[in-house]
Every structure is written in C-alpha cells, then in structure tokens.
PDB file of C-alpha atoms in Angstrom:
ATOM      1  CA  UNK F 233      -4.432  17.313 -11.070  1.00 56.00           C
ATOM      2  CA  UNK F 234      -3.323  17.918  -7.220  1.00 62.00           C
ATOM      3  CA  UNK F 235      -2.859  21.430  -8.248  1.00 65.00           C
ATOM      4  CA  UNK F 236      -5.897  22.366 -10.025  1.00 72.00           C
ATOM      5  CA  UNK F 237      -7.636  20.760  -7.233  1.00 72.00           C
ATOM      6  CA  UNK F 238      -5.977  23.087  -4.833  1.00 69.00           C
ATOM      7  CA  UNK F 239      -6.783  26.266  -6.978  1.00 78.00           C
ATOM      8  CA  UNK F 240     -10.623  25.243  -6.705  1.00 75.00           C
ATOM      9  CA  UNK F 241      -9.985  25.102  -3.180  1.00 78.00           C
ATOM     10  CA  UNK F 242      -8.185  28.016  -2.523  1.00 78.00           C
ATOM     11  CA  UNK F 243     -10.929  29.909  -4.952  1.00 79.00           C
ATOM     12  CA  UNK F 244     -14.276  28.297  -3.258  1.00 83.00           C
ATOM     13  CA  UNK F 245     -12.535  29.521   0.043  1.00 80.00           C
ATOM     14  CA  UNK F 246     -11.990  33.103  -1.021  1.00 80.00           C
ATOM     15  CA  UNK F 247     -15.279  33.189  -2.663  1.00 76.00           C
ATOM     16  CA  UNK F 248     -17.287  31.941   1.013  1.00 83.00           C
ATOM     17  CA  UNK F 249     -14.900  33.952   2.753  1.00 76.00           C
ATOM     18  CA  UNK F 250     -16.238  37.453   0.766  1.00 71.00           C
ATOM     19  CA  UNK F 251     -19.706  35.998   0.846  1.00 71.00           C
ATOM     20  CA  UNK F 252     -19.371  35.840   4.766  1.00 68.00           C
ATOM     21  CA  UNK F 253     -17.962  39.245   5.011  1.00 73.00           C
ATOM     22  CA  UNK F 254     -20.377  40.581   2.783  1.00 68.00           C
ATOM     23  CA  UNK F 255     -23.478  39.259   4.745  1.00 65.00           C
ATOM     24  CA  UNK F 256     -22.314  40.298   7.503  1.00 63.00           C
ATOM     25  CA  UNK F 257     -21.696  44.001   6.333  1.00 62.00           C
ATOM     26  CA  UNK F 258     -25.544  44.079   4.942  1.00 60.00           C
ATOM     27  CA  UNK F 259     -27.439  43.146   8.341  1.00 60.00           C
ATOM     28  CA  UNK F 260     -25.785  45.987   9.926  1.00 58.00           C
ATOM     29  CA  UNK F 261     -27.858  49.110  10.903  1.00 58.00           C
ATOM     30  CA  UNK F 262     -27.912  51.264   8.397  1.00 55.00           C
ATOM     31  CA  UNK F 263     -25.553  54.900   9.770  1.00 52.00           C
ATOM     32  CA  UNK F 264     -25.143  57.781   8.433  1.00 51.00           C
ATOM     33  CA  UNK F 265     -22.510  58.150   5.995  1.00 45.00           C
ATOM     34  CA  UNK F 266     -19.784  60.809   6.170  1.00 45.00           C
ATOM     35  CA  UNK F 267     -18.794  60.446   2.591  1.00 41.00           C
ATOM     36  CA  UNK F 268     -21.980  62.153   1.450  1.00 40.00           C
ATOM     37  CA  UNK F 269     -21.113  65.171   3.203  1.00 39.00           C
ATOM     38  CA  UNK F 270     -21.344  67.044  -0.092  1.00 40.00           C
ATOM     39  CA  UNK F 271     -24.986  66.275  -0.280  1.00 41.00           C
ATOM     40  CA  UNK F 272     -26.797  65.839   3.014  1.00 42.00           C
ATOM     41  CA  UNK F 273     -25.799  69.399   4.179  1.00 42.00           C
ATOM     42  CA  UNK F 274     -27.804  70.662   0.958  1.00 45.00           C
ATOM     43  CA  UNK F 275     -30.807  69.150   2.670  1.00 46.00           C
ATOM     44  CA  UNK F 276     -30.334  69.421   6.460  1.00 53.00           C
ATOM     45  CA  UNK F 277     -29.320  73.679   6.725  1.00 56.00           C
ATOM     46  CA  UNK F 278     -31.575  74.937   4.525  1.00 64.00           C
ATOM     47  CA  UNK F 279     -33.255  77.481   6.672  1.00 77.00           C
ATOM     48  CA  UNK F 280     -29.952  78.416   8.480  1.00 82.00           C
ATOM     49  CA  UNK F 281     -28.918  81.538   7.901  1.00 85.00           C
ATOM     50  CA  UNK F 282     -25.012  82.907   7.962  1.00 86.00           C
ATOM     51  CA  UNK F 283     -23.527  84.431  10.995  1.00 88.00           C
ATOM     52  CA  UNK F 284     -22.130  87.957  10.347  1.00 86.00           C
ATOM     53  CA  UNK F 285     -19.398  89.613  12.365  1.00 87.00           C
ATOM     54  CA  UNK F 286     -20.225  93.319  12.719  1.00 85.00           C
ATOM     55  CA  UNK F 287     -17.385  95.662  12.821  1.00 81.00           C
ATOM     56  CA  UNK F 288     -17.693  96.675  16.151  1.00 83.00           C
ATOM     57  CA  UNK F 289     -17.762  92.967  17.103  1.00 82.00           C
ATOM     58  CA  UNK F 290     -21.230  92.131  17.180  1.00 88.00           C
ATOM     59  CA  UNK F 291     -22.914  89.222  15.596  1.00 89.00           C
ATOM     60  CA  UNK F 292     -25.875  89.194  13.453  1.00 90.00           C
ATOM     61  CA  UNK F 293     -28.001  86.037  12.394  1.00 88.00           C
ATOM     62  CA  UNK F 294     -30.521  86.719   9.237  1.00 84.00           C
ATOM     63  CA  UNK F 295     -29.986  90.827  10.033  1.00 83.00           C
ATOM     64  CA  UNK F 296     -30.796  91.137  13.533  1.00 87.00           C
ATOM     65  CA  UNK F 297     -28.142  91.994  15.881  1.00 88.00           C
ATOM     66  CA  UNK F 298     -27.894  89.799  18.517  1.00 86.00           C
ATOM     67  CA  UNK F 299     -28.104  90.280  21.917  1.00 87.00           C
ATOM     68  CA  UNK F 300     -25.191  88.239  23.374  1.00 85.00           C
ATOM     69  CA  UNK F 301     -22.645  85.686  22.012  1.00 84.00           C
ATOM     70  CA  UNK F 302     -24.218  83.120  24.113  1.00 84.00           C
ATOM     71  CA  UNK F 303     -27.489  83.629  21.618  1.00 86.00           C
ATOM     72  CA  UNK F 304     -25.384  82.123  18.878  1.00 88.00           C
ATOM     73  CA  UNK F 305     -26.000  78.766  20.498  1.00 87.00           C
ATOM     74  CA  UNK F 306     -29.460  78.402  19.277  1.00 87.00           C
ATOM     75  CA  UNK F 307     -27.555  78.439  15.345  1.00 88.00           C
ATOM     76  CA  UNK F 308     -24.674  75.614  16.802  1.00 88.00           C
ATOM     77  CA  UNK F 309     -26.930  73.762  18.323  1.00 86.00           C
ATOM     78  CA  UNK F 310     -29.094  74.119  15.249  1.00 86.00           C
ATOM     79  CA  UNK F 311     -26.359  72.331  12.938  1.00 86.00           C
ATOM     80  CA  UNK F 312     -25.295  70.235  15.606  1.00 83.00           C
ATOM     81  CA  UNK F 313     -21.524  70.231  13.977  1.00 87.00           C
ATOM     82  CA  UNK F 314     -18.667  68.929  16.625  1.00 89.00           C
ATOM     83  CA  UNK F 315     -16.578  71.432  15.884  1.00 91.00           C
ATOM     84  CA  UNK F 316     -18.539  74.157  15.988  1.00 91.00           C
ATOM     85  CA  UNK F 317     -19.477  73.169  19.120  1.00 92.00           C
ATOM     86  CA  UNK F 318     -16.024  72.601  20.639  1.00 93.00           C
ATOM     87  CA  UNK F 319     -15.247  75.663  19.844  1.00 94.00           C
ATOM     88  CA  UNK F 320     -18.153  77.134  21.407  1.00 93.00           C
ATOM     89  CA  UNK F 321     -18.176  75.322  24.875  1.00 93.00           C
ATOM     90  CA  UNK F 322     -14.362  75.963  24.593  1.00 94.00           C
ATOM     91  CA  UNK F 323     -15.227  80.262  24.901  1.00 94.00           C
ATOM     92  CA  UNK F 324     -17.973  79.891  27.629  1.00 93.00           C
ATOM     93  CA  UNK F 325     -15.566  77.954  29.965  1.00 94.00           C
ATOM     94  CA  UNK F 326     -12.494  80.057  29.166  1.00 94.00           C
ATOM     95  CA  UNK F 327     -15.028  83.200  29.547  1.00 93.00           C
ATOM     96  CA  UNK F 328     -16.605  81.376  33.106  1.00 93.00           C
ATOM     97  CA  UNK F 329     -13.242  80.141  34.281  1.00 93.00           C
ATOM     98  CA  UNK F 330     -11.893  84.090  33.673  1.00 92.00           C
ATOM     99  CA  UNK F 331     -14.399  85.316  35.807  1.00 91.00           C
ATOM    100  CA  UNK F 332     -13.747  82.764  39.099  1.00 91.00           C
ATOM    101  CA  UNK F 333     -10.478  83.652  39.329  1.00 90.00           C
ATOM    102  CA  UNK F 334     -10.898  87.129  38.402  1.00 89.00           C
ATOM    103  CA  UNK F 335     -13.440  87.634  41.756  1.00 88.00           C
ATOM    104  CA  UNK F 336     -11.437  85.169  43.525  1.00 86.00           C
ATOM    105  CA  UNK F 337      -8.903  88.160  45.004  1.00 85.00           C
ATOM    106  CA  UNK F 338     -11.809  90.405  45.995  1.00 82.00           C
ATOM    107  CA  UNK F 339     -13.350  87.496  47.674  1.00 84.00           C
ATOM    108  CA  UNK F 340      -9.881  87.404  49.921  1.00 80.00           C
ATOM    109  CA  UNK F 341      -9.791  90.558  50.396  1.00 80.00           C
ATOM    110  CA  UNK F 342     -12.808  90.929  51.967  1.00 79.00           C
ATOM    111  CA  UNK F 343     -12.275  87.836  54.008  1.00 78.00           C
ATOM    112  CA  UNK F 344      -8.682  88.869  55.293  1.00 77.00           C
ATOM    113  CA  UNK F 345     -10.109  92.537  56.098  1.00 71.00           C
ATOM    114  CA  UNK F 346     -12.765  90.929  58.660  1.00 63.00           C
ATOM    115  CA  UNK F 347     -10.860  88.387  59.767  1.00 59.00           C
ATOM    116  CA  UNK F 348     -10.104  89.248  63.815  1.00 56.00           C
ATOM    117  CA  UNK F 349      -6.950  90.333  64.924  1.00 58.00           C
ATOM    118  CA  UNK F 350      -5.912  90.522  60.803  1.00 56.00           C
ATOM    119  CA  UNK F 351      -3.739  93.323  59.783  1.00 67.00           C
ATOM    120  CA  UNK F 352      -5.073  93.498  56.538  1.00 68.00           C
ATOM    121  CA  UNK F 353      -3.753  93.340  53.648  1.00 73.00           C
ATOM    122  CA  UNK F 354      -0.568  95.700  52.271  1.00 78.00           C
ATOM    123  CA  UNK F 355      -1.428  98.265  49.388  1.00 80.00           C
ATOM    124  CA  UNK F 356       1.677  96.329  47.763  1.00 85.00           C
ATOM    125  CA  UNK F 357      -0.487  92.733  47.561  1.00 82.00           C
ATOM    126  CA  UNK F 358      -3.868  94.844  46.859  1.00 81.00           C
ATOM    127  CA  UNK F 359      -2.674  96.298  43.788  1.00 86.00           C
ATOM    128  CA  UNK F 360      -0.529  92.845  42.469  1.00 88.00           C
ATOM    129  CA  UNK F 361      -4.065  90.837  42.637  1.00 87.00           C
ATOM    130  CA  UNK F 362      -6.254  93.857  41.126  1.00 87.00           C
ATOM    131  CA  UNK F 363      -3.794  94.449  38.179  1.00 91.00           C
ATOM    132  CA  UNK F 364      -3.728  90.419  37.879  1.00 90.00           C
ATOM    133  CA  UNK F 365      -7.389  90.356  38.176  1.00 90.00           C
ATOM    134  CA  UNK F 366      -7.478  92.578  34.912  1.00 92.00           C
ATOM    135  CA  UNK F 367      -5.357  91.166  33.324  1.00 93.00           C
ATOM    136  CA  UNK F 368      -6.629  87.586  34.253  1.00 92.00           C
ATOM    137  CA  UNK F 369     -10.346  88.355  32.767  1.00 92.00           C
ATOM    138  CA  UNK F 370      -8.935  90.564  29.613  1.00 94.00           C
ATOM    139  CA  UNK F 371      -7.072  87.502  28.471  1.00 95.00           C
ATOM    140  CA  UNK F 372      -9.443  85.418  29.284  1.00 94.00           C
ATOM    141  CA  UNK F 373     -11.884  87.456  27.061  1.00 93.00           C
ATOM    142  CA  UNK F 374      -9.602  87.412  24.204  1.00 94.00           C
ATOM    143  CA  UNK F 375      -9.149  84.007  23.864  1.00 95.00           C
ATOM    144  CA  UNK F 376     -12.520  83.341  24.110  1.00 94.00           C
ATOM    145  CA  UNK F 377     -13.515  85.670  21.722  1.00 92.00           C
ATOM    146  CA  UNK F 378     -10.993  84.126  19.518  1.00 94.00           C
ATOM    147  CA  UNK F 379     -12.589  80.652  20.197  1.00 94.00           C
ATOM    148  CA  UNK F 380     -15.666  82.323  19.307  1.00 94.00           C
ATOM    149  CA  UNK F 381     -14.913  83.835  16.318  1.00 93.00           C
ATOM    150  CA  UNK F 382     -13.220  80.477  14.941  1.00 94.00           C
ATOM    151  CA  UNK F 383     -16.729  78.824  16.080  1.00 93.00           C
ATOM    152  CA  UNK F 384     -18.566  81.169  13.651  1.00 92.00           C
ATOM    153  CA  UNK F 385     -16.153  81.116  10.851  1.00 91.00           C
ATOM    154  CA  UNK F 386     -16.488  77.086  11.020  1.00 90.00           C
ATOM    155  CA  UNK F 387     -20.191  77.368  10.934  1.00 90.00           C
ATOM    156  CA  UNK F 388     -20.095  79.914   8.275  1.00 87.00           C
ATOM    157  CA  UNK F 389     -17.639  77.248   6.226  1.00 85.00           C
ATOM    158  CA  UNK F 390     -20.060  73.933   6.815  1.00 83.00           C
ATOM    159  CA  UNK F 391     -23.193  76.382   6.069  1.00 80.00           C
ATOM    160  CA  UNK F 392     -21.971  77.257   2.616  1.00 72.00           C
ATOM    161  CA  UNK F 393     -23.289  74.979  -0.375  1.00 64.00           C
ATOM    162  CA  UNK F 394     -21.166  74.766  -3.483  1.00 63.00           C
ATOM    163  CA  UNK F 395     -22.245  75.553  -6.288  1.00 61.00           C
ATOM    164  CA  UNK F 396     -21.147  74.328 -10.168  1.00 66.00           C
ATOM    165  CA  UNK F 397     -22.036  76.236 -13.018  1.00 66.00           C
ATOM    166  CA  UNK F 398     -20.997  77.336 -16.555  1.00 68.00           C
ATOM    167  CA  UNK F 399     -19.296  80.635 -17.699  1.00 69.00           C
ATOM    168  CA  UNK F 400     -19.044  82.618 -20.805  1.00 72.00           C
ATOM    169  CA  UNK F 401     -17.316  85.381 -20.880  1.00 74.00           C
ATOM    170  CA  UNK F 402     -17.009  87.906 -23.627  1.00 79.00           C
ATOM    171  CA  UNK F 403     -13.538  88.556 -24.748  1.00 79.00           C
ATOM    172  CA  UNK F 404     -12.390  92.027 -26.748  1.00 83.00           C
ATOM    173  CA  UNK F 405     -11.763  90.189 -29.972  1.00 85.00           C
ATOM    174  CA  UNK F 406     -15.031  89.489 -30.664  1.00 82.00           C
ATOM    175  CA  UNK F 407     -14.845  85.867 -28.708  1.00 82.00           C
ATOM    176  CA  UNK F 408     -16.269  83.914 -25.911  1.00 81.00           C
ATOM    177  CA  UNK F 409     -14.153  82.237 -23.025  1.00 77.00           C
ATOM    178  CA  UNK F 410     -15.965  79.118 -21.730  1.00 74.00           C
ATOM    179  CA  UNK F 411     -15.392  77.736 -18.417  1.00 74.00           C
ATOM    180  CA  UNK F 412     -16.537  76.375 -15.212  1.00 69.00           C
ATOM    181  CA  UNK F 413     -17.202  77.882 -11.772  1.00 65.00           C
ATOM    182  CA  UNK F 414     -17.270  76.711  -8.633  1.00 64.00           C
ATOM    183  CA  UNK F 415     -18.510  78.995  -5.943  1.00 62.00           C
ATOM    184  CA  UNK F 416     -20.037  78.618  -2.040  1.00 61.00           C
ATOM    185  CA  UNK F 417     -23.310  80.456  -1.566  1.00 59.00           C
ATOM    186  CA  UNK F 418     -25.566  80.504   1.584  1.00 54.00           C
TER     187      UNK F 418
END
C-alpha cells in the first residue's frame, strides 16, 4: 500500500509540476518564431527583387544599374536580415577605415613640409608611405568588395522561395518518369 501511495505521489507531482511549466510558457508574449522560417519569408519579401552582379562589377536591383554599392542598403535594410547586414556594415568600415589611413601619410607630409626649421621629408620615406598608401586602400577595397559581394549572395539566398512541384518526363521507350522537384525562384 506504502508504495502505491508513493506512485500517486510521485505522479500528482509530475503532473502539477508540467501544469506549472505549462502555464507559465502560455502567458508569455507571443515572439516570433524562427522555426517558421520556411513560411514567413513567403509573406514578408514579396516585392523584393534579386540583386544582380554585373560583369563589370556593378549591381543591379529589378534592372536598373545602380549608382553606388552604398544604394544596396535600401534592399538590406529592406529585409532587415543580420547577416546581411553584418556583412554590409563590415565593407563600409573596412572601405572608411582604408581611406583614413590611406590620407593619413599625405596629411604628414604636408605637416612635416611646413613645419619651421623641418628638413622635410627624404624621397626614400615619401615613396615607402605613397606605395603603402596604395596598397593600404587597394586591399582595403578588395576585402570590402568581398564583404560585399558575400552580403548580396546572402540576400540573394534568404530572398529565394522554394518551390515543390511534380515532374513527368517523357522517356524514349514510350514511358513517363515521375518525380518531384524542388527548386528556389525569386
């Protein structure tokens, strides 16, 4: 009897104990739910369009060439995705941070050339920190254009929708192939 008394005990505790939990859980603000990931894109980028990567490196949104890369922050910002957008902030400050220290030896060059009772600086030093300074902001431009293009390839990733679908396909001996297809289309 002792023991069957202690199973009802041990059971009515388990069973408050979920019913506690479970309470608790359902008076919580309702959030939105990254397992549904598959549908709420379907609704939220529908009138985003796919970012295209010209050839000669330019970017075009829904067939317009744009301007700038920094224009493709209006489409980021658009789909608000934080990876996307890491990438993005990550190219303007390796582009910004490129450019200080690029101007940063003409800057001391023209203060050490004024300065009074300055020799100057030697043609040795001038041409170290202008050949740096190139190669400084080229860098600097390829890895943020490398950012930049990961940016757009992520957006052009989370922008796709799959879709399922059914295939039949003729075969030469007078026979259909059935299948399925999956495929991503913007």
């Amino acid at each position: 009897m002792k023991k069957n008394n202690l199973t009802n005990q041990v059971l009515i505790a388990v069973f408050i104990l979920c019913y506690a939990t479970s309470s608790l859980l359902a008076q919580q603000p309702p959030s939105s739910r990254r397992d549904t990931a598959f549908f709420q894109p379907l609704l939220e980028n529908v009138h985003l369009k796919p970012i295209i990567i010209g050839s000669n490196g330019r970017y075009y949104y829904g067939g317009q060439r744009l301007r700038n890369q920094y224009s493709l922050e209006i489409p980021f910002g658009e789909m608000d995705d934080p990876e996307v957008n890491r990438y993005f902030t990550r190219a303007r400050t390796i582009r910004a941070v490129g450019s200080v220290i690029s101007a940063l030896p003409g800057i001391y060059f023209l203060v050490t050339s004024r300065s009074v009772g300055g020799r100057g600086v030697s043609r040795q030093t001038f041409w170290i920190t202008y050949f740096g300074a190139i190669g400084v902001s080229l860098t600097s431009n390829l890895v943020a254009n490398a950012q930049l293009r990961r940016a757009v390839n992520t957006y052009n990733s989370r922008l796709g929708r799959p879709r399922i679908g059914l295939s039949a396909e003729p075969l030469p001996n007078n026979s259909v192939a059935f299948g399925l297809s999956l495929k991503k289309v913007f």
